[in-house]
Coordinates of C-alpha atoms in Angstrom, one line a residue:
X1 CA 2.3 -19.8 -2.5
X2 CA -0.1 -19.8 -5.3
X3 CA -0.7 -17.4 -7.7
X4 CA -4.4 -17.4 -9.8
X5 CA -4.4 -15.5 -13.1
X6 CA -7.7 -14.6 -14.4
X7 CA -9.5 -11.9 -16.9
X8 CA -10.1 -9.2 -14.1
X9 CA -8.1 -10.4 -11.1
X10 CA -5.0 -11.6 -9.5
X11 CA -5.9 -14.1 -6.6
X12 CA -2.6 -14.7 -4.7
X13 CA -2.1 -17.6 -1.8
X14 CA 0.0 -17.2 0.7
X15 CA 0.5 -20.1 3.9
X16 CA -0.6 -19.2 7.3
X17 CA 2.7 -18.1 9.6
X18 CA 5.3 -16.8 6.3
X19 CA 4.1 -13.3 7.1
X20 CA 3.0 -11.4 9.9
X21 CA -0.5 -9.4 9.5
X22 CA 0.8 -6.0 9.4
X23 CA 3.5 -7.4 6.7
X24 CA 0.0 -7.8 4.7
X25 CA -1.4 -5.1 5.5
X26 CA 1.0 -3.0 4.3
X27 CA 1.0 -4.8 0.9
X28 CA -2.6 -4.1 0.7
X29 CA -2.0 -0.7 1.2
X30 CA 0.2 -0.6 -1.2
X31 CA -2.0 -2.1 -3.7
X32 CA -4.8 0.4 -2.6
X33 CA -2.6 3.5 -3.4
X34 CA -1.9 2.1 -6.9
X35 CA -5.5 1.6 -7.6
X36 CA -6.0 5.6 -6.7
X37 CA -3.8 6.6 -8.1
X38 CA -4.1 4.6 -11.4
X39 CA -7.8 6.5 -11.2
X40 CA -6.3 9.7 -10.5
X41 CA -6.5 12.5 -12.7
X42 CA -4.0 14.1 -10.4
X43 CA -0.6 15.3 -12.3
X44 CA 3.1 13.8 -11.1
X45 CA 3.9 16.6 -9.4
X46 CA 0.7 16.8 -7.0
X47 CA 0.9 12.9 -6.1
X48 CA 4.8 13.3 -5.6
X49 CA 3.7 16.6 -3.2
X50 CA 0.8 14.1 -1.5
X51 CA 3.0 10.9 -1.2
X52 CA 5.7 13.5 0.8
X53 CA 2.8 14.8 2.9
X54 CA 1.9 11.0 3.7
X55 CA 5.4 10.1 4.1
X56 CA 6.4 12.8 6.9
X57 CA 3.2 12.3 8.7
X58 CA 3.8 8.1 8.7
X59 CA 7.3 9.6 10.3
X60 CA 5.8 11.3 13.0
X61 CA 3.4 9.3 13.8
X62 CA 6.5 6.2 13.9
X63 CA 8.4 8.5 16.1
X64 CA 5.6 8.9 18.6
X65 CA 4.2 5.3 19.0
X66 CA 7.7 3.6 18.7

C-alpha cells in the first residue's frame, strides 16, 4: 500500500485482491459523507437526525435483500 501526500489531495494505493469492491465502496462512501457534511451548514442535531434516517433505512433495506 502506498500512500501519496500532496497540497490538495491524498492519493492512496491499494494491491489488487486485499479488498473486495464493495469493502471500497463503502470507504468511498464514507469519505463522500465527510465531504458533505464538512460543507454542510447543517447543525449536529439535524445530521445526527439524517445519519438515523440513513441508518434505519440501510437496516431495512439489509433485512430485505439478505
Amino acid at each position: 500500500m502506498k500512500i501519496a501526500n500532496s497540497t490538495n489531495e491524498l492519493v492512496i494505493t491499494i494491491p489488487k485482491g486485499i479488498l473486495e469492491l464493495k469493502e471500497i465502496q463503502d470507504f468511498l462512501d464514507l469519505i463522500k459523507y465527510k465531504m458533505i457534511v464538512a460543507r454542510s451548514q447543517a447543525s449536529d442535531a439535524q445530521i445526527e437526525e439524517m445519519t438515523n434516517e440513513i441508518n434505519e433505512e440501510l437496516g431495512k433495506w439489509n433485512q430485505d435483500n439478505h
